Amino acid sequence: MSTATQETDTLIDPDVFAGRIYIDGEWVEGGGGSIASIEPATGETLVQVGMADAADVARAAASAARAQQEWAATPHPARAAVLRRAAQLWEQHAEEIMGWNIREVGAIPPLAGFALHVTAAECYEASSLPSAPLGTILSSEEPRLSLAQQVPVGVVGVISPFNVPLILGIRAVAPALALGNAVLLKPDPRTVVTGGVSMVRIFEEAGLPKGILQLVPGGAEVGEAMVADPHVRVVAFTGSTRAGRAVGELAGRHLTRAHLELGGNSAFLVREDADVDQAVNLATWGAFLHQGQICMTVGRHIVHESLFEEYVAKLAAKADSMVVGDPAAGQVHLGPLIDETQRDRVHTLVQDAVAQGARLAAGGTYEQLFYRPTVLANPPKDAAAYCDEVFGPVASVVSFSTDDEAVELAGATDYGLSLGIISRDAMKAYDLAKRIPTGIVHINDQTVNDEANAPFGGVGASGTGSRHGGAQANIDAFTETRWITMRREPGQYPL
């Protein structure tokens, strides 16, 4: 179908993709059969989505490798034009794609809208990469031209999670494509339409050549096949720390470069000079947005002892006032958790914390997949709800008496993704932040922030040091460095 026709019709047509995967520019049946895409708010089947198997991955990777060289040789204005066109298409089809995001992922409309905004911005940002400087002239002790050149890695594997599938997929897909690579995309099986089909359809309509973007949804078998395939030179994985360790271990065995953006348990420090109402407003967003299913979510609220009781009371009141329900049926603050497994894990963590001595100030109950926003006051420091990533709407609040104690509490974790500090003295807050190892710091803001041109990633158990976002981080992630020298005449050697 032509671009002009498609823009006035449905972009994501189940008659085209239902039960199929996307290899070499064609929607085909996958070796993994098909599964139902379930709306978590209602339990309704939205559509059957195709699943790949290891043989499909091998076929897709070989096809991508064949197509990639011609794409890399495409003049940079043409590659940039595809990325700009993709950005425009995200904007033009925002309402339709938001609908899938709301129903398939369980995102409330404001979050679904934000995801579309960032997704388009990622493509606009990536459109500058084809013309970015991709080399450096080096000094040489020999009479020759010496330079370092950034060249495409070839084929990039992208493994994206269920929680924010648009942003967490496109931030690797767009720059990898822009820099001349081909991409194999494996979205979470629970969010294949939002995190996979929508991207394929956008780039199809944007004019991306066949074979450059392949869609291979599936489970662990498919991810393992992608990491192990000899055509795949870089894997960009976003997901839990547990799964990331497995990906990193497998990548190491196959000498595949792995960029791992993993879990978090972000701290939110509220100093004694903070305004409690402002802090609670920020904390509500940071702790409960998208049902807490965000890697940057505020997990640990570390509040000065003089403000502690007021903070807990006001955060609990805010939690109790929030509306939880189907985001497709009306205005709500929280939608559903993704599935029963996640709901039961969250509830077990909450119950265990209470059994260990935490005070349940709000929430701790659910209906179907709708979990009430929950506030735990003074949980033990070894309670899993406090020290682990919950990935649910659970705020654990503890107190501190001195800045040194606050720093110690904030740093007492394996994770190191995002950090928020609230204080009337921003420079003092910055001094504290320098003592707490995280990849992201927000002074006088909560921890959930994202911009396409900003480097994003964590330290410790939150990542391996790679970053998404910004020209230099993306170039580093999706290119290889090649040393090149040139002489006017062949060199002379003594042997």
GROMACS .gro file of C-alpha atoms in nm:
model
  495
    1MET     CA    1   0.000   0.000   0.000
    2SER     CA    2   0.135   0.344  -0.083
    3THR     CA    3   0.232   0.591   0.186
    4ALA     CA    4  -0.033   0.837   0.081
    5THR     CA    5  -0.307   0.576   0.105
    6GLN     CA    6  -0.181   0.428   0.430
    7GLU     CA    7  -0.175   0.761   0.612
    8THR     CA    8  -0.551   0.796   0.571
    9ASP     CA    9  -0.619   0.432   0.666
   10THR     CA   10  -0.535   0.220   0.968
   11LEU     CA   11  -0.161   0.189   1.011
   12ILE     CA   12  -0.173  -0.119   1.235
   13ASP     CA   13  -0.410  -0.355   1.053
   14PRO     CA   14  -0.448  -0.697   1.219
   15ASP     CA   15  -0.543  -0.846   0.883
   16VAL     CA   16  -0.184  -0.776   0.774
   17PHE     CA   17   0.019  -0.886   1.079
   18ALA     CA   18  -0.203  -1.119   1.287
   19GLY     CA   19  -0.018  -1.443   1.364
   20ARG     CA   20   0.287  -1.332   1.165
   21ILE     CA   21   0.640  -1.208   1.213
   22TYR     CA   22   0.834  -0.976   0.981
   23ILE     CA   23   1.137  -1.110   0.792
   24ASP     CA   24   1.305  -0.965   0.483
   25GLY     CA   25   1.026  -0.715   0.427
   26GLU     CA   26   0.741  -0.969   0.440
   27TRP     CA   27   0.482  -1.069   0.699
   28VAL     CA   28   0.526  -1.446   0.732
   29GLU     CA   29   0.428  -1.722   0.972
   30GLY     CA   30   0.685  -1.779   1.243
   31GLY     CA   31   0.814  -2.109   1.365
   32GLY     CA   32   0.695  -2.030   1.717
   33GLY     CA   33   0.327  -2.024   1.620
   34SER     CA   34   0.113  -1.749   1.769
   35ILE     CA   35  -0.013  -1.630   2.106
   36ALA     CA   36  -0.288  -1.398   2.221
   37SER     CA   37  -0.214  -1.035   2.296
   38ILE     CA   38  -0.419  -0.982   2.613
   39GLU     CA   39  -0.558  -0.653   2.739
   40PRO     CA   40  -0.457  -0.661   3.108
   41ALA     CA   41  -0.743  -0.436   3.217
   42THR     CA   42  -1.015  -0.666   3.084
   43GLY     CA   43  -0.856  -1.000   3.000
   44GLU     CA   44  -0.983  -0.958   2.644
   45THR     CA   45  -0.781  -1.097   2.353
   46LEU     CA   46  -0.689  -0.806   2.129
   47VAL     CA   47  -0.524  -1.003   1.848
   48GLN     CA   48  -0.314  -1.312   1.783
   49VAL     CA   49   0.052  -1.220   1.738
   50GLY     CA   50   0.315  -1.428   1.566
   51MET     CA   51   0.610  -1.583   1.748
   52ALA     CA   52   0.952  -1.662   1.603
   53ASP     CA   53   1.182  -1.952   1.682
   54ALA     CA   54   1.560  -1.993   1.664
   55ALA     CA   55   1.549  -2.083   1.295
   56ASP     CA   56   1.360  -1.761   1.222
   57VAL     CA   57   1.628  -1.564   1.403
   58ALA     CA   58   1.901  -1.725   1.193
   59ARG     CA   59   1.709  -1.648   0.875
   60ALA     CA   60   1.638  -1.290   0.979
   61ALA     CA   61   1.998  -1.226   1.085
   62ALA     CA   62   2.135  -1.356   0.755
   63SER     CA   63   1.887  -1.147   0.561
   64ALA     CA   64   1.973  -0.840   0.767
   65ALA     CA   65   2.344  -0.890   0.710
   66ARG     CA   66   2.292  -0.907   0.333
   67ALA     CA   67   2.080  -0.592   0.326
   68GLN     CA   68   2.292  -0.389   0.568
   69GLN     CA   69   2.588  -0.315   0.344
   70GLU     CA   70   2.377  -0.140   0.083
   71TRP     CA   71   2.196   0.054   0.357
   72ALA     CA   72   2.527   0.165   0.510
   73ALA     CA   73   2.640   0.283   0.166
   74THR     CA   74   2.322   0.486   0.117
   75PRO     CA   75   2.406   0.860   0.110
   76HIS     CA   76   2.358   1.013   0.451
   77PRO     CA   77   2.079   1.256   0.345
   78ALA     CA   78   1.868   0.959   0.234
   79ARG     CA   79   1.913   0.776   0.563
   80ALA     CA   80   1.835   1.095   0.755
   81ALA     CA   81   1.519   1.144   0.549
   82VAL     CA   82   1.389   0.800   0.652
   83LEU     CA   83   1.436   0.885   1.020
   84ARG     CA   84   1.267   1.226   0.982
   85ARG     CA   85   0.979   1.067   0.795
   86ALA     CA   86   0.943   0.807   1.070
   87ALA     CA   87   0.925   1.084   1.331
   88GLN     CA   88   0.648   1.255   1.136
   89LEU     CA   89   0.456   0.929   1.103
   90TRP     CA   90   0.470   0.870   1.480
   91GLU     CA   91   0.308   1.210   1.521
   92GLN     CA   92   0.050   1.158   1.247
   93HIS     CA   93  -0.058   0.818   1.381
   94ALA     CA   94  -0.027   0.906   1.748
   95GLU     CA   95  -0.394   0.851   1.836
   96GLU     CA   96  -0.404   0.503   1.685
   97ILE     CA   97  -0.076   0.391   1.840
   98MET     CA   98  -0.174   0.541   2.176
   99GLY     CA   99  -0.486   0.325   2.164
  100TRP     CA  100  -0.275   0.010   2.139
  101ASN     CA  101  -0.042   0.133   2.412
  102ILE     CA  102  -0.333   0.198   2.648
  103ARG     CA  103  -0.503  -0.135   2.586
  104GLU     CA  104  -0.211  -0.372   2.531
  105VAL     CA  105   0.033  -0.225   2.785
  106GLY     CA  106  -0.213  -0.079   3.038
  107ALA     CA  107  -0.065   0.272   3.012
  108ILE     CA  108  -0.281   0.565   3.118
  109PRO     CA  109  -0.335   0.817   2.833
  110PRO     CA  110  -0.089   1.081   2.962
  111LEU     CA  111   0.189   0.823   2.974
  112ALA     CA  112   0.090   0.683   2.634
  113GLY     CA  113   0.104   1.035   2.493
  114PHE     CA  114   0.443   1.099   2.651
  115ALA     CA  115   0.574   0.774   2.504
  116LEU     CA  116   0.469   0.886   2.155
  117HIS     CA  117   0.633   1.224   2.208
  118VAL     CA  118   0.963   1.069   2.312
  119THR     CA  119   0.947   0.809   2.035
  120ALA     CA  120   0.909   1.077   1.769
  121ALA     CA  121   1.183   1.282   1.937
  122GLU     CA  122   1.417   0.981   1.929
  123CYS     CA  123   1.369   0.958   1.552
  124TYR     CA  124   1.421   1.332   1.502
  125GLU     CA  125   1.734   1.313   1.718
  126ALA     CA  126   1.860   1.008   1.528
  127SER     CA  127   1.809   1.183   1.195
  128SER     CA  128   2.112   1.400   1.278
  129LEU     CA  129   2.342   1.100   1.316
  130PRO     CA  130   2.398   1.014   0.948
  131SER     CA  131   2.569   1.350   0.894
  132ALA     CA  132   2.750   1.361   1.229
  133PRO     CA  133   3.133   1.363   1.227
  134LEU     CA  134   3.235   0.998   1.233
  135GLY     CA  135   3.611   1.022   1.247
  136THR     CA  136   3.918   1.188   1.394
  137ILE     CA  137   4.250   1.279   1.231
  138LEU     CA  138   4.529   1.139   1.446
  139SER     CA  139   4.886   1.253   1.484
  140SER     CA  140   5.141   1.004   1.350
  141GLU     CA  141   5.517   0.966   1.383
  142GLU     CA  142   5.524   0.829   1.029
  143PRO     CA  143   5.481   1.026   0.703
  144ARG     CA  144   5.120   0.921   0.655
  145LEU     CA  145   4.760   1.018   0.711
  146SER     CA  146   4.628   0.847   1.026
  147LEU     CA  147   4.263   0.855   1.129
  148ALA     CA  148   4.007   0.680   1.347
  149GLN     CA  149   3.676   0.617   1.174
  150GLN     CA  150   3.343   0.509   1.324
  151VAL     CA  151   3.180   0.244   1.104
  152PRO     CA  152   2.850   0.055   1.147
  153VAL     CA  153   2.874  -0.265   1.348
  154GLY     CA  154   2.651  -0.443   1.094
  155VAL     CA  155   2.355  -0.614   1.261
  156VAL     CA  156   2.217  -0.498   1.598
  157GLY     CA  157   1.983  -0.706   1.812
  158VAL     CA  158   1.734  -0.509   2.023
  159ILE     CA  159   1.550  -0.682   2.309
  160SER     CA  160   1.285  -0.455   2.463
  161PRO     CA  161   1.061  -0.503   2.770
  162PHE     CA  162   0.685  -0.483   2.824
  163ASN     CA  163   0.660  -0.176   3.044
  164VAL     CA  164   0.736   0.116   2.809
  165PRO     CA  165   0.791  -0.072   2.484
  166LEU     CA  166   0.788   0.225   2.249
  167ILE     CA  167   1.057   0.431   2.420
  168LEU     CA  168   1.269   0.136   2.531
  169GLY     CA  169   1.271  -0.008   2.180
  170ILE     CA  170   1.304   0.303   1.964
  171ARG     CA  171   1.596   0.449   2.160
  172ALA     CA  172   1.810   0.165   2.024
  173VAL     CA  173   1.631   0.097   1.693
  174ALA     CA  174   1.640   0.455   1.562
  175PRO     CA  175   2.009   0.539   1.621
  176ALA     CA  176   2.121   0.194   1.509
  177LEU     CA  177   1.936   0.237   1.179
  178ALA     CA  178   2.052   0.595   1.135
  179LEU     CA  179   2.416   0.491   1.167
  180GLY     CA  180   2.384   0.237   0.887
  181ASN     CA  181   2.307  -0.083   1.076
  182ALA     CA  182   2.034  -0.340   1.027
  183VAL     CA  183   1.823  -0.434   1.331
  184LEU     CA  184   1.659  -0.748   1.467
  185LEU     CA  185   1.385  -0.643   1.710
  186LYS     CA  186   1.253  -0.879   1.979
  187PRO     CA  187   0.978  -0.713   2.183
  188ASP     CA  188   0.832  -0.873   2.492
  189PRO     CA  189   0.569  -1.130   2.387
  190ARG     CA  190   0.307  -0.945   2.594
  191THR     CA  191   0.344  -0.619   2.401
  192VAL     CA  192   0.428  -0.722   2.046
  193VAL     CA  193   0.189  -0.482   1.875
  194THR     CA  194   0.295  -0.167   2.059
  195GLY     CA  195   0.663  -0.257   2.088
  196GLY     CA  196   0.712  -0.432   1.756
  197VAL     CA  197   0.441  -0.413   1.492
  198SER     CA  198   0.401  -0.036   1.525
  199MET     CA  199   0.774   0.019   1.465
  200VAL     CA  200   0.782  -0.206   1.161
  201ARG     CA  201   0.480  -0.035   1.009
  202ILE     CA  202   0.620   0.313   1.076
  203PHE     CA  203   0.953   0.233   0.913
  204GLU     CA  204   0.785   0.051   0.625
  205GLU     CA  205   0.589   0.366   0.549
  206ALA     CA  206   0.897   0.584   0.605
  207GLY     CA  207   1.075   0.408   0.318
  208LEU     CA  208   1.322   0.186   0.502
  209PRO     CA  209   1.450  -0.079   0.257
  210LYS     CA  210   1.351  -0.442   0.301
  211GLY     CA  211   1.567  -0.648   0.532
  212ILE     CA  212   1.694  -0.358   0.742
  213LEU     CA  213   1.440  -0.401   1.026
  214GLN     CA  214   1.326  -0.754   1.118
  215LEU     CA  215   1.063  -0.841   1.380
  216VAL     CA  216   1.123  -1.166   1.570
  217PRO     CA  217   0.903  -1.177   1.883
  218GLY     CA  218   0.950  -1.464   2.121
  219GLY     CA  219   1.067  -1.586   2.457
  220ALA     CA  220   1.406  -1.676   2.601
  221GLU     CA  221   1.489  -1.915   2.315
  222VAL     CA  222   1.460  -1.635   2.061
  223GLY     CA  223   1.666  -1.395   2.273
  224GLU     CA  224   1.939  -1.656   2.318
  225ALA     CA  225   1.946  -1.727   1.945
  226MET     CA  226   1.980  -1.356   1.873
  227VAL     CA  227   2.270  -1.306   2.114
  228ALA     CA  228   2.448  -1.617   1.984
  229ASP     CA  229   2.401  -1.552   1.611
  230PRO     CA  230   2.734  -1.472   1.442
  231HIS     CA  231   2.577  -1.197   1.230
  232VAL     CA  232   2.466  -1.002   1.540
  233ARG     CA  233   2.757  -0.794   1.666
  234VAL     CA  234   2.579  -0.577   1.925
  235VAL     CA  235   2.282  -0.654   2.149
  236ALA     CA  236   2.093  -0.372   2.321
  237PHE     CA  237   1.892  -0.523   2.607
  238THR     CA  238   1.655  -0.345   2.845
  239GLY     CA  239   1.501  -0.548   3.124
  240SER     CA  240   1.554  -0.690   3.470
  241THR     CA  241   1.896  -0.727   3.623
  242ARG     CA  242   1.841  -1.103   3.652
  243ALA     CA  243   1.771  -1.141   3.280
  244GLY     CA  244   2.046  -0.894   3.196
  245ARG     CA  245   2.304  -1.107   3.374
  246ALA     CA  246   2.201  -1.402   3.157
  247VAL     CA  247   2.223  -1.194   2.840
  248GLY     CA  248   2.563  -1.057   2.942
  249GLU     CA  249   2.698  -1.404   3.023
  250LEU     CA  250   2.583  -1.546   2.688
  251ALA     CA  251   2.714  -1.242   2.502
  252GLY     CA  252   3.053  -1.285   2.666
  253ARG     CA  253   3.075  -1.646   2.549
  254HIS     CA  254   3.003  -1.539   2.191
  255LEU     CA  255   3.208  -1.216   2.205
  256THR     CA  256   2.896  -1.015   2.126
  257ARG     CA  257   2.900  -0.659   2.255
  258ALA     CA  258   2.612  -0.614   2.502
  259HIS     CA  259   2.459  -0.284   2.611
  260LEU     CA  260   2.256  -0.364   2.921
  261GLU     CA  261   2.007  -0.118   3.072
  262LEU     CA  262   1.878  -0.301   3.376
  263GLY     CA  263   1.670  -0.260   3.689
  264GLY     CA  264   1.666   0.008   3.953
  265ASN     CA  265   1.553   0.088   4.304
  266SER     CA  266   1.591   0.463   4.297
  267ALA     CA  267   1.626   0.675   4.607
  268PHE     CA  268   1.438   1.001   4.668
  269LEU     CA  269   1.604   1.209   4.941
  270VAL     CA  270   1.391   1.470   5.116
  271ARG     CA  271   1.614   1.699   5.323
  272GLU     CA  272   1.496   1.880   5.634
  273ASP     CA  273   1.461   2.212   5.446
  274ALA     CA  274   1.223   2.066   5.184
  275ASP     CA  275   0.861   2.168   5.134
  276VAL     CA  276   0.666   1.852   5.218
  277ASP     CA  277   0.375   1.923   4.987
  278GLN     CA  278   0.609   1.977   4.693
  279ALA     CA  279   0.804   1.664   4.780
  280VAL     CA  280   0.489   1.452   4.804
  281ASN     CA  281   0.367   1.583   4.470
  282LEU     CA  282   0.691   1.475   4.308
  283ALA     CA  283   0.700   1.146   4.496
  284THR     CA  284   0.349   1.053   4.387
  285TRP     CA  285   0.449   1.081   4.022
  286GLY     CA  286   0.783   0.910   4.074
  287ALA     CA  287   0.644   0.618   4.275
  288PHE     CA  288   0.307   0.546   4.114
  289LEU     CA  289   0.331   0.648   3.746
  290HIS     CA  290   0.250   0.350   3.523
  291GLN     CA  291   0.175   0.143   3.832
  292GLY     CA  292   0.542   0.163   3.930
  293GLN     CA  293   0.639  -0.044   3.626
  294ILE     CA  294   0.930   0.184   3.530
  295CYS     CA  295   1.297   0.115   3.596
  296MET     CA  296   1.347   0.471   3.729
  297THR     CA  297   1.054   0.451   3.972
  298VAL     CA  298   1.112   0.593   4.321
  299GLY     CA  299   1.140   0.280   4.531
  300ARG     CA  300   1.307   0.415   4.845
  301HIS     CA  301   1.180   0.740   4.999
  302ILE     CA  302   1.447   0.861   5.241
  303VAL     CA  303   1.299   1.147   5.444
  304HIS     CA  304   1.444   1.360   5.722
  305GLU     CA  305   1.311   1.255   6.061
  306SER     CA  306   1.159   1.599   6.128
  307LEU     CA  307   0.936   1.562   5.818
  308PHE     CA  308   0.883   1.187   5.824
  309GLU     CA  309   0.538   1.154   5.981
  310GLU     CA  310   0.393   1.444   5.783
  311TYR     CA  311   0.540   1.303   5.462
  312VAL     CA  312   0.401   0.953   5.522
  313ALA     CA  313   0.057   1.087   5.611
  314LYS     CA  314   0.035   1.311   5.305
  315LEU     CA  315   0.173   1.049   5.066
  316ALA     CA  316  -0.071   0.792   5.205
  317ALA     CA  317  -0.361   1.036   5.168
  318LYS     CA  318  -0.257   1.100   4.810
  319ALA     CA  319  -0.236   0.727   4.743
  320ASP     CA  320  -0.581   0.668   4.893
  321SER     CA  321  -0.731   0.940   4.673
  322MET     CA  322  -0.604   0.795   4.346
  323VAL     CA  323  -0.836   0.624   4.100
  324VAL     CA  324  -0.729   0.281   3.978
  325GLY     CA  325  -0.904   0.128   3.679
  326ASP     CA  326  -0.922   0.058   3.306
  327PRO     CA  327  -0.735   0.341   3.128
  328ALA     CA  328  -0.934   0.279   2.810
  329ALA     CA  329  -1.268   0.323   2.987
  330GLY     CA  330  -1.221   0.655   3.164
  331GLN     CA  331  -0.984   0.888   3.343
  332VAL     CA  332  -0.776   0.703   3.602
  333HIS     CA  333  -0.445   0.759   3.778
  334LEU     CA  334  -0.326   0.399   3.764
  335GLY     CA  335  -0.404   0.120   3.521
  336PRO     CA  336  -0.350  -0.255   3.561
  337LEU     CA  337  -0.029  -0.443   3.627
  338ILE     CA  338   0.080  -0.641   3.323
  339ASP     CA  339  -0.029  -0.987   3.443
  340GLU     CA  340  -0.110  -1.207   3.741
  341THR     CA  341   0.250  -1.316   3.793
  342GLN     CA  342   0.360  -0.958   3.843
  343ARG     CA  343   0.060  -0.876   4.063
  344ASP     CA  344   0.123  -1.174   4.289
  345ARG     CA  345   0.491  -1.089   4.319
  346VAL     CA  346   0.410  -0.731   4.422
  347HIS     CA  347   0.151  -0.844   4.675
  348THR     CA  348   0.387  -1.099   4.827
  349LEU     CA  349   0.656  -0.834   4.873
  350VAL     CA  350   0.406  -0.602   5.045
  351GLN     CA  351   0.270  -0.874   5.274
  352ASP     CA  352   0.618  -0.991   5.369
  353ALA     CA  353   0.726  -0.636   5.453
  354VAL     CA  354   0.425  -0.590   5.682
  355ALA     CA  355   0.496  -0.925   5.845
  356GLN     CA  356   0.852  -0.805   5.908
  357GLY     CA  357   0.729  -0.492   6.084
  358ALA     CA  358   0.652  -0.230   5.819
  359ARG     CA  359   0.346  -0.012   5.878
  360LEU     CA  360   0.094  -0.029   5.595
  361ALA     CA  361  -0.006   0.337   5.561
  362ALA     CA  362  -0.203   0.296   5.237
  363GLY     CA  363  -0.297   0.034   4.980
  364GLY     CA  364  -0.181  -0.323   4.995
  365THR     CA  365  -0.496  -0.452   4.823
  366TYR     CA  366  -0.602  -0.534   4.469
  367GLU     CA  367  -0.891  -0.635   4.245
  368GLN     CA  368  -0.799  -0.844   3.942
  369LEU     CA  369  -0.481  -0.677   3.806
  370PHE     CA  370  -0.557  -0.337   3.962
  371TYR     CA  371  -0.322  -0.289   4.256
  372ARG     CA  372  -0.384   0.002   4.491
  373PRO     CA  373  -0.096   0.252   4.532
  374THR     CA  374   0.076   0.141   4.850
  375VAL     CA  375   0.281   0.319   5.116
  376LEU     CA  376   0.499   0.124   5.358
  377ALA     CA  377   0.638   0.319   5.654
  378ASN     CA  378   0.960   0.208   5.821
  379PRO     CA  379   1.008  -0.128   5.648
  380PRO     CA  380   1.314  -0.320   5.767
  381LYS     CA  381   1.617  -0.239   5.553
  382ASP     CA  382   1.640  -0.605   5.448
  383ALA     CA  383   1.274  -0.632   5.347
  384ALA     CA  384   1.259  -0.716   4.976
  385ALA     CA  385   0.996  -0.446   4.919
  386TYR     CA  386   1.257  -0.192   5.031
  387CYS     CA  387   1.587  -0.328   4.902
  388ASP     CA  388   1.477  -0.495   4.576
  389GLU     CA  389   1.312  -0.361   4.263
  390VAL     CA  390   0.937  -0.409   4.315
  391PHE     CA  391   0.808  -0.300   3.972
  392GLY     CA  392   0.474  -0.214   4.122
  393PRO     CA  393   0.306   0.088   4.290
  394VAL     CA  394   0.481   0.052   4.625
  395ALA     CA  395   0.655   0.336   4.810
  396SER     CA  396   0.881   0.241   5.102
  397VAL     CA  397   0.952   0.534   5.335
  398VAL     CA  398   1.235   0.544   5.590
  399SER     CA  399   1.385   0.830   5.792
  400PHE     CA  400   1.731   0.974   5.843
  401SER     CA  401   1.876   1.222   6.090
  402THR     CA  402   2.191   1.354   5.917
  403ASP     CA  403   2.304   1.409   5.560
  404ASP     CA  404   2.575   1.148   5.611
  405GLU     CA  405   2.312   0.894   5.711
  406ALA     CA  406   2.102   0.987   5.406
  407VAL     CA  407   2.399   0.928   5.179
  408GLU     CA  408   2.467   0.594   5.344
  409LEU     CA  409   2.104   0.484   5.305
  410ALA     CA  410   2.082   0.597   4.943
  411GLY     CA  411   2.404   0.421   4.851
  412ALA     CA  412   2.323   0.096   5.033
  413THR     CA  413   2.205  -0.086   4.722
  414ASP     CA  414   2.347  -0.281   4.431
  415TYR     CA  415   2.146  -0.062   4.193
  416GLY     CA  416   2.254   0.277   4.061
  417LEU     CA  417   2.011   0.411   3.805
  418SER     CA  418   1.838   0.735   3.908
  419LEU     CA  419   1.842   0.964   4.213
  420GLY     CA  420   1.624   1.252   4.324
  421ILE     CA  421   1.710   1.501   4.600
  422ILE     CA  422   1.472   1.768   4.729
  423SER     CA  423   1.625   2.067   4.906
  424ARG     CA  424   1.604   2.445   4.912
  425ASP     CA  425   1.985   2.439   4.888
  426ALA     CA  426   2.044   2.295   4.541
  427MET     CA  427   2.422   2.312   4.568
  428LYS     CA  428   2.414   2.119   4.896
  429ALA     CA  429   2.196   1.860   4.725
  430TYR     CA  430   2.449   1.840   4.443
  431ASP     CA  431   2.728   1.785   4.694
  432LEU     CA  432   2.532   1.492   4.837
  433ALA     CA  433   2.464   1.352   4.489
  434LYS     CA  434   2.836   1.337   4.419
  435ARG     CA  435   2.867   1.086   4.704
  436ILE     CA  436   2.591   0.853   4.576
  437PRO     CA  437   2.681   0.644   4.267
  438THR     CA  438   2.404   0.664   4.007
  439GLY     CA  439   2.389   0.718   3.633
  440ILE     CA  440   2.122   0.988   3.660
  441VAL     CA  441   2.064   1.264   3.917
  442HIS     CA  442   1.770   1.505   3.940
  443ILE     CA  443   1.797   1.790   4.192
  444ASN     CA  444   1.454   1.914   4.304
  445ASP     CA  445   1.278   1.662   4.084
  446GLN     CA  446   1.166   1.303   4.101
  447THR     CA  447   1.351   1.016   3.935
  448VAL     CA  448   1.138   0.941   3.626
  449ASN     CA  449   1.264   1.161   3.346
  450ASP     CA  450   1.364   1.096   2.984
  451GLU     CA  451   1.480   1.312   2.694
  452ALA     CA  452   1.602   1.188   2.357
  453ASN     CA  453   1.924   1.390   2.359
  454ALA     CA  454   2.030   1.300   2.715
  455PRO     CA  455   2.254   1.002   2.798
  456PHE     CA  456   2.053   0.740   2.986
  457GLY     CA  457   2.189   0.448   3.185
  458GLY     CA  458   2.300   0.328   3.524
  459VAL     CA  459   2.590   0.187   3.722
  460GLY     CA  460   2.627  -0.121   3.937
  461ALA     CA  461   2.342  -0.369   3.894
  462SER     CA  462   2.154  -0.112   3.683
  463GLY     CA  463   2.383  -0.143   3.382
  464THR     CA  464   2.728  -0.202   3.240
  465GLY     CA  465   2.821   0.158   3.166
  466SER     CA  466   2.673   0.192   2.818
  467ARG     CA  467   2.432   0.477   2.750
  468HIS     CA  468   2.133   0.544   2.526
  469GLY     CA  469   2.062   0.897   2.405
  470GLY     CA  470   2.266   1.185   2.272
  471ALA     CA  471   2.483   1.178   1.962
  472GLN     CA  472   2.808   1.061   2.120
  473ALA     CA  473   2.650   0.787   2.331
  474ASN     CA  474   2.461   0.651   2.031
  475ILE     CA  475   2.766   0.661   1.807
  476ASP     CA  476   2.969   0.479   2.071
  477ALA     CA  477   2.694   0.218   2.111
  478PHE     CA  478   2.629   0.130   1.748
  479THR     CA  479   2.959   0.174   1.565
  480GLU     CA  480   3.304   0.018   1.566
  481THR     CA  481   3.624   0.222   1.565
  482ARG     CA  482   3.857   0.149   1.273
  483TRP     CA  483   4.215   0.280   1.252
  484ILE     CA  484   4.310   0.374   0.897
  485THR     CA  485   4.645   0.497   0.760
  486MET     CA  486   4.741   0.610   0.409
  487ARG     CA  487   5.085   0.676   0.256
  488ARG     CA  488   5.174   0.835  -0.077
  489GLU     CA  489   5.426   0.558  -0.142
  490PRO     CA  490   5.466   0.213   0.016
  491GLY     CA  491   5.663   0.222   0.338
  492GLN     CA  492   6.018   0.081   0.367
  493TYR     CA  493   6.106  -0.169   0.640
  494PRO     CA  494   6.450  -0.307   0.729
  495LEU     CA  495   6.385  -0.681   0.698
   0.00000   0.00000   0.00000
